[in-house]
Amino acid sequence: MQKKTVLIIGGGAVGAIAALNLEAGGLAEVTLVLRSNYKVVNEKGYSFESCDHGSIKAWKPSVVRNTIPDVKKESLPLYDYILLATKNIPDVPPTVVDLVTPALPSNNTHTTIVLLQNGLNIEKPFLSSHPKTPVLSGVSLIGSAEPSPGHIVHDEPDKLFIGAFSNPNISSSLAQSRAQDFFKIYSAASRTQCTYSPNVLHDRWRKLVYNACLNPICAITGLDSGRIRLAEGALNGLVRPAMREIICAAKAVGRVELDEGIVKWTIEMDPLESYLKPSMQQDLDKGNFIEFENLLGEPLREGKKAGVEMPTLEVLYQLAKAIQWRNKERRGMVDIPRKK
Amino acid sequence: MQKKTVLIIGGGAVGAIAALNLEAGGLAEVTLVLRSNYKVVNEKGYSFESCDHGSIKAWKPSVVRNTIPDVKKESLPLYDYILLATKNIPDVPPTVVDLVTPALPSNNTHTTIVLLQNGLNIEKPFLSSHPKTPVLSGVSLIGSAEPSPGHIVHDEPDKLFIGAFSNPNISSSLAQSRAQDFFKIYSAASRTQCTYSPNVLHDRWRKLVYNACLNPICAITGLDSGRIRLAEGALNGLVRPAMREIICAAKAVGRVELDEGIVKWTIEMDPLESYLKPSMQQDLDKGNFIEFENLLGEPLREGKKAGVEMPTLEVLYQLAKAIQWRNKERRGMVDIPRKK
């Protein structure tokens, strides 16, 4: 069987493990596009301490690049898959569609997009820009970090849920077969816990119980996922009300029934005494932008449209938006009147 | 006329101007209790750049101390007034009642307390601890800062509204005459804009339109009172909804009718291009505790008790509470399990 070609955009803690795992399975040839860690990885390769793959030094995928391939200009064959493992921040250009465009003709039917990104409605921009392109959902529960460029510490197993986003412009059997094919090549390496999971909305809403709630609450308060459980009143005053709003919205919007136990399970997902910082908190600590639109804005807008009352998420969203503006202003992306 | 004795506790940007103004008026003899700036002020005095009092160097009130007078042990006569100009943070000991107790016997009727502090229900602890002590409300709209210890920059006039808190244990005429007397000695210096204002609840709720809304919103988002007006969506998404909740609560709880124009007036109170940080934001920047219980918690609790829906303030309160916990934990006031 000929190997599938996979272009992975983003080689941080999540993309690097995806690259390693895909090549370890032997069914894929990976081209990895890097930005901030390109120089280090291109010269010395990655070093991994991985609970799934062991300790590995000086590893590189088949191809490492620092630009998105321009398939037309470079006369490259279309990739079988383009996997996006960058942050997805639609309110800060470039959008992921803009990012991927040089490697993906707008009339493409060959390449399948895999969005290894969080949040809701992230497939929607591709439905307009690349209407006939199958788009897959990758919901990852991995624990992985990049404490220094090119050094990946992967300490929670790579649990990945793969399914096809619904797309009225292509047959659902085509979309599903692409999802099953990608599931196969991603599962080929023995230790990975990859699941073919056609109920994409269920998987996405389930993860939003964490990502629309604990994630922004920790970011805004500066309390990690352990401390938020210790701070008097924070679970009952903030976390649980927010989670209950997501559970109601999941039901109203996506016909997704989340078990009542999901609240307890999600709160206790990160071990208390690890004092782990959710992604938005890490991003704010570094002065980076936060993925608040897909993680918080979209579920809020969808929930409200479906008539769900979401007062807690509304305020969290507005605060996150103001905090994002602050970071834009600090980076000179917004002009303000001079101080008098 | 014999001068009145005034013990002022707290000689920061607000207390220092009160001390200066009271002695400038010639009707009061001030004993000022300092903590962090005691050494500097005791040795060199204050320097002022004051829009009301001009440029003054090496100034000290009649008495400067670094402890609360213990009137019994030190055989001191009771003060006519004790003016509190410290922060009022009931969730962090000592309480203001504990602070003042050495200078105020529990059966006192002679001394009048003046609370030059913000928020709601701040007189309530004294009703229990010192039931027969008249307590006055001082609502200040001063703009004053202490950029370095003992150096006071006072750039917005000292507008002070004085009235008596209601106290069922003493006659209202007694309480009012104390308020009028204090108003007189505070007004004796020509430039100060002191007003005798018996509708204490009106003045306090009016200031809460700023202090329960803009103040925590700026603190939580890290946007000052200018930037919060520039950040897209923040006024309509956060500030105005919060202010409308306070307006409803003021009406329901205190029968206080605040003009609809109060929202615009309060938003525009700080000049945009001054980019002023409200007090809670300044406190958080310095790692200090915030006055969120009196400024946000009390109006929220009172409003909810009166049946007002306050979803915005509820979330702001819970976030402020979590942020306060974070600062307590950083200062070692809370024990948490060791990191694994």
Short mmCIF file of C-alpha atoms in Angstrom, two decimals, chain A residues 217 220-223 227-228 230-234 236-238 272-275 309 311-316 318-319 321-323 325-326 329-330 335-340, chain B residues 217 220-223 227-228 230-234 236-238 272-275 309 311-316 318-319 321-323 325-326 329-330 335-340:
data_model
loop_
_atom_site.label_atom_id
_atom_site.label_comp_id
_atom_site.label_asym_id
_atom_site.label_seq_id
_atom_site.Cartn_x
_atom_site.Cartn_y
_atom_site.Cartn_z
CA ILE A 217 -12.26 30.98 34.03
CA ILE A 220 -9.33 35.32 33.64
CA THR A 221 -8.75 34.59 37.33
CA GLY A 222 -5.14 33.47 36.99
CA LEU A 223 -5.98 30.30 38.95
CA ARG A 227 -6.37 26.09 42.43
CA ILE A 228 -9.79 26.86 40.95
CA LEU A 230 -9.51 25.05 46.08
CA ALA A 231 -10.60 28.68 45.87
CA GLU A 232 -13.62 29.10 48.12
CA GLY A 233 -16.81 29.34 46.11
CA ALA A 234 -15.26 29.23 42.64
CA ASN A 236 -20.22 26.62 42.71
CA GLY A 237 -20.10 30.29 41.80
CA LEU A 238 -18.46 30.05 38.40
CA LEU A 272 -5.65 18.72 41.39
CA GLU A 273 -2.11 18.51 42.68
CA SER A 274 -0.63 18.89 39.21
CA TYR A 275 -1.84 22.51 39.18
CA GLU A 309 -29.97 31.37 28.83
CA PRO A 311 -25.52 34.56 31.60
CA THR A 312 -22.26 33.17 32.96
CA LEU A 313 -20.72 32.42 29.58
CA GLU A 314 -21.93 35.78 28.28
CA VAL A 315 -19.90 37.69 30.86
CA LEU A 316 -16.88 35.37 30.51
CA GLN A 318 -17.21 39.70 27.00
CA LEU A 319 -14.29 39.72 29.45
CA LYS A 321 -12.95 39.69 24.28
CA ALA A 322 -11.76 42.75 26.21
CA ILE A 323 -8.62 40.88 27.27
CA TRP A 325 -8.30 43.57 22.67
CA ARG A 326 -5.77 44.47 25.37
CA GLU A 329 -3.38 46.95 21.59
CA ARG A 330 -0.13 45.93 23.31
CA ASP A 335 -4.56 52.56 17.37
CA ILE A 336 -5.71 54.56 20.36
CA PRO A 337 -5.63 58.32 21.03
CA ARG A 338 -2.40 59.58 22.53
CA LYS A 339 -2.26 59.98 26.30
CA LYS A 340 -2.75 63.51 27.56
CA ILE B 217 -14.28 45.35 34.99
CA ILE B 220 -10.34 41.96 35.71
CA THR B 221 -9.64 42.86 32.08
CA GLY B 222 -6.51 44.91 32.76
CA LEU B 223 -7.99 47.74 30.68
CA ARG B 227 -9.16 51.75 27.13
CA ILE B 228 -12.36 50.08 28.29
CA LEU B 230 -12.10 51.96 23.18
CA ALA B 231 -12.18 48.15 23.33
CA GLU B 232 -14.76 46.99 20.82
CA GLY B 233 -17.94 45.86 22.52
CA ALA B 234 -16.81 46.33 26.12
CA ASN B 236 -22.27 47.51 25.56
CA GLY B 237 -21.24 43.99 26.52
CA LEU B 238 -20.05 44.63 30.05
CA LEU B 272 -10.56 59.03 28.12
CA GLU B 273 -7.09 60.21 27.19
CA SER B 274 -5.90 60.19 30.79
CA TYR B 275 -6.11 56.38 30.74
CA GLU B 309 -31.64 40.11 38.49
CA PRO B 311 -26.26 38.28 36.20
CA THR B 312 -23.39 40.54 35.14
CA LEU B 313 -22.44 41.63 38.64
CA GLU B 314 -22.82 38.04 39.86
CA VAL B 315 -20.09 36.79 37.51
CA LEU B 316 -17.88 39.83 38.12
CA GLN B 318 -17.35 35.53 41.62
CA LEU B 319 -14.31 36.32 39.46
CA LYS B 321 -13.54 36.65 44.75
CA ALA B 322 -11.38 34.06 42.97
CA ILE B 323 -8.77 36.71 42.19
CA TRP B 325 -8.18 34.13 46.83
CA ARG B 326 -5.26 33.99 44.41
CA GLU B 329 -2.67 32.18 48.42
CA ARG B 330 0.33 34.07 47.01
CA ASP B 335 -2.69 26.41 52.61
CA ILE B 336 -2.97 24.21 49.55
CA PRO B 337 -1.81 20.63 48.93
CA ARG B 338 1.77 20.29 47.78
CA LYS B 339 2.37 19.99 44.03
CA LYS B 340 2.95 16.47 42.79
#
